[in-house]
Short mmCIF file of the C-alpha atoms (twelve columns), coordinates in Angstrom:
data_MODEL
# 
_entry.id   MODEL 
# 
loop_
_atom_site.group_PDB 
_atom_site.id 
_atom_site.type_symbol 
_atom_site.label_atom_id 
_atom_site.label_alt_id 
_atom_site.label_comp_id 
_atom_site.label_asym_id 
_atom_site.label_seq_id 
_atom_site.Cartn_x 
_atom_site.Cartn_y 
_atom_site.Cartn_z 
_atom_site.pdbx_PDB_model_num 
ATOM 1  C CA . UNK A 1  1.142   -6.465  13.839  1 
ATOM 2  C CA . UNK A 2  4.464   -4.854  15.218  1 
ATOM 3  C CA . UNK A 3  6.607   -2.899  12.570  1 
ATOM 4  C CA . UNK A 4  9.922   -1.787  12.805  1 
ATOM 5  C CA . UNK A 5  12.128  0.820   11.184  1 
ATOM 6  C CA . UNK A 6  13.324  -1.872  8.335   1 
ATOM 7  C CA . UNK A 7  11.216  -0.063  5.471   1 
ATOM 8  C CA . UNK A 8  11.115  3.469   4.704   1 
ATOM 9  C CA . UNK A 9  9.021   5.211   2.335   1 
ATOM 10 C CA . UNK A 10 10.991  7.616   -0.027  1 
ATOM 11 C CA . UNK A 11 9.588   11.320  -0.359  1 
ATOM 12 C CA . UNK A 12 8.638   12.541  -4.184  1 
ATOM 13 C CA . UNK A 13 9.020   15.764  -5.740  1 
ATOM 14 C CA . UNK A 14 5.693   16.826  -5.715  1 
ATOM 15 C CA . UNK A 15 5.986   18.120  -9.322  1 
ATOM 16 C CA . UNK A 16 5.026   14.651  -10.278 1 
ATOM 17 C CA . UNK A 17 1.301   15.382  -8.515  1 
ATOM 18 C CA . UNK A 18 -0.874  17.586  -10.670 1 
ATOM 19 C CA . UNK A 19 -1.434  20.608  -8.514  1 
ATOM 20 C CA . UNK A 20 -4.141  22.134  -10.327 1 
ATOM 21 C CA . UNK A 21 -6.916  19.930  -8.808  1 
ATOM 22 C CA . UNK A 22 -5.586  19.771  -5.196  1 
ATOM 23 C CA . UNK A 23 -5.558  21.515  -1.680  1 
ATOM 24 C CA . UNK A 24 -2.480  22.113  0.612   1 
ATOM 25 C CA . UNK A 25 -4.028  18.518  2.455   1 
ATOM 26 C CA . UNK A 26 -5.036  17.014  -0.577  1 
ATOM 27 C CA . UNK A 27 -1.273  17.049  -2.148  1 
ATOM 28 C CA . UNK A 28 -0.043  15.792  1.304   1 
ATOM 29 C CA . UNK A 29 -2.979  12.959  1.200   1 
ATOM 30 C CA . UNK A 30 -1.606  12.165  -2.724  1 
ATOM 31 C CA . UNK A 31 2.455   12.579  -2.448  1 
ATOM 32 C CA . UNK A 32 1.682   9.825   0.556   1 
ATOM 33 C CA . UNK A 33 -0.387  7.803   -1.609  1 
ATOM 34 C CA . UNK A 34 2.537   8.043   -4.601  1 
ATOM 35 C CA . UNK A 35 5.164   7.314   -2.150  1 
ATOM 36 C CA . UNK A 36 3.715   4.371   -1.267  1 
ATOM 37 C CA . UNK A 37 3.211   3.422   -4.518  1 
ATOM 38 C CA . UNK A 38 6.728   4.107   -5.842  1 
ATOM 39 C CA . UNK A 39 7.900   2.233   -3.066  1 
ATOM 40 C CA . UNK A 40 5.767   -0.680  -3.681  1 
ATOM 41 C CA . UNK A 41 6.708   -0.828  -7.419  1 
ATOM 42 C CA . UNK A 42 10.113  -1.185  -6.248  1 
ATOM 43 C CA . UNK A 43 9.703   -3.493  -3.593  1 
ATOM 44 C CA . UNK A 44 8.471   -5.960  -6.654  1 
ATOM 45 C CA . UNK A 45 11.827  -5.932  -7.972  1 
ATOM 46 C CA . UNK A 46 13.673  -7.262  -5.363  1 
ATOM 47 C CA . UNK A 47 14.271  -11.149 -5.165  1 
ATOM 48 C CA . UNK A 48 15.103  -11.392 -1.437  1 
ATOM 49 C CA . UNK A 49 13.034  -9.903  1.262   1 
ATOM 50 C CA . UNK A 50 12.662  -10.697 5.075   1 
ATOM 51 C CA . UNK A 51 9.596   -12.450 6.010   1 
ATOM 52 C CA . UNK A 52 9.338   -9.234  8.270   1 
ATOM 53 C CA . UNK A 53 9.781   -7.193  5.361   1 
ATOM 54 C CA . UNK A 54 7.650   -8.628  3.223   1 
ATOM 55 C CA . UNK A 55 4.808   -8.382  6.212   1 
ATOM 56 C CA . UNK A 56 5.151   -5.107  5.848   1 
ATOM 57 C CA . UNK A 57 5.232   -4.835  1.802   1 
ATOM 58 C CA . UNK A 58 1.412   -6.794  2.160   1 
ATOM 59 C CA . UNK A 59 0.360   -4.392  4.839   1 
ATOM 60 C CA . UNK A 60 1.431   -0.886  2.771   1 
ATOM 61 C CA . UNK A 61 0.123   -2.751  -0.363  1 
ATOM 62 C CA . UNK A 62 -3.513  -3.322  1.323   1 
ATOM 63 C CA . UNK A 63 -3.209  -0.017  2.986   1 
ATOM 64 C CA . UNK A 64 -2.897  1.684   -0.209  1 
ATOM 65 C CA . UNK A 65 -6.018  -0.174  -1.827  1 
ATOM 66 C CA . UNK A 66 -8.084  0.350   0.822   1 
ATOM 67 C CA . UNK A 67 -7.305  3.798   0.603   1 
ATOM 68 C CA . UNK A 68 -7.618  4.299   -3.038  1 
ATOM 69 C CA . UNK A 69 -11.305 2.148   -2.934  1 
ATOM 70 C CA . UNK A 70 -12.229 4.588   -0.032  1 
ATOM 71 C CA . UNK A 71 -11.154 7.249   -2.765  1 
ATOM 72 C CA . UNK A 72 -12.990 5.901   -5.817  1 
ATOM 73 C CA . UNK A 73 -16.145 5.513   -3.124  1 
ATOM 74 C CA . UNK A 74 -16.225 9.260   -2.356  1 
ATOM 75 C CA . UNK A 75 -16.052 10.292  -5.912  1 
ATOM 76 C CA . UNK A 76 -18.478 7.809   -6.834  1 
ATOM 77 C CA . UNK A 77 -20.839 9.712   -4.730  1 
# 
């Protein structure tokens, strides 16, 4: 699938992620993850998306639970 530049992901103060539990690449890993997921909660809200954008909503949206089963996997270990 071919994306363009139609979507952006906004960047989040990373005093929202609880620093006491994460590395330097950890942090990165979660303010990624949060992004997404900020930007996913607000894609929800809007009534009229592209059928280009909303390819790309489902694609984040399965990216993101993939990565967060991947996640729950590793801890489960």
């Amino acid at each position: 699938m071919s994306f363009d530049n139609t979507l952006f992901l906004p960047f989040i103060d990373e005093s929202e992620i609880d620093t006491n539990k994460v590395t330097v690449n950890e942090l990165s890993f979660q303010n990624h993850i949060a992004a997404s997921l900020k930007f996913l909660k607000k894609l929800r809200k809007l009534e009229e998306l592209t059928p280009l954008q909303r390819r790309q909503a489902e694609a984040l949206k399965d990216a993101v639970n993939g990565i967060m089963a991947k996640i729950i996997e590793l801890e489960n270990k």
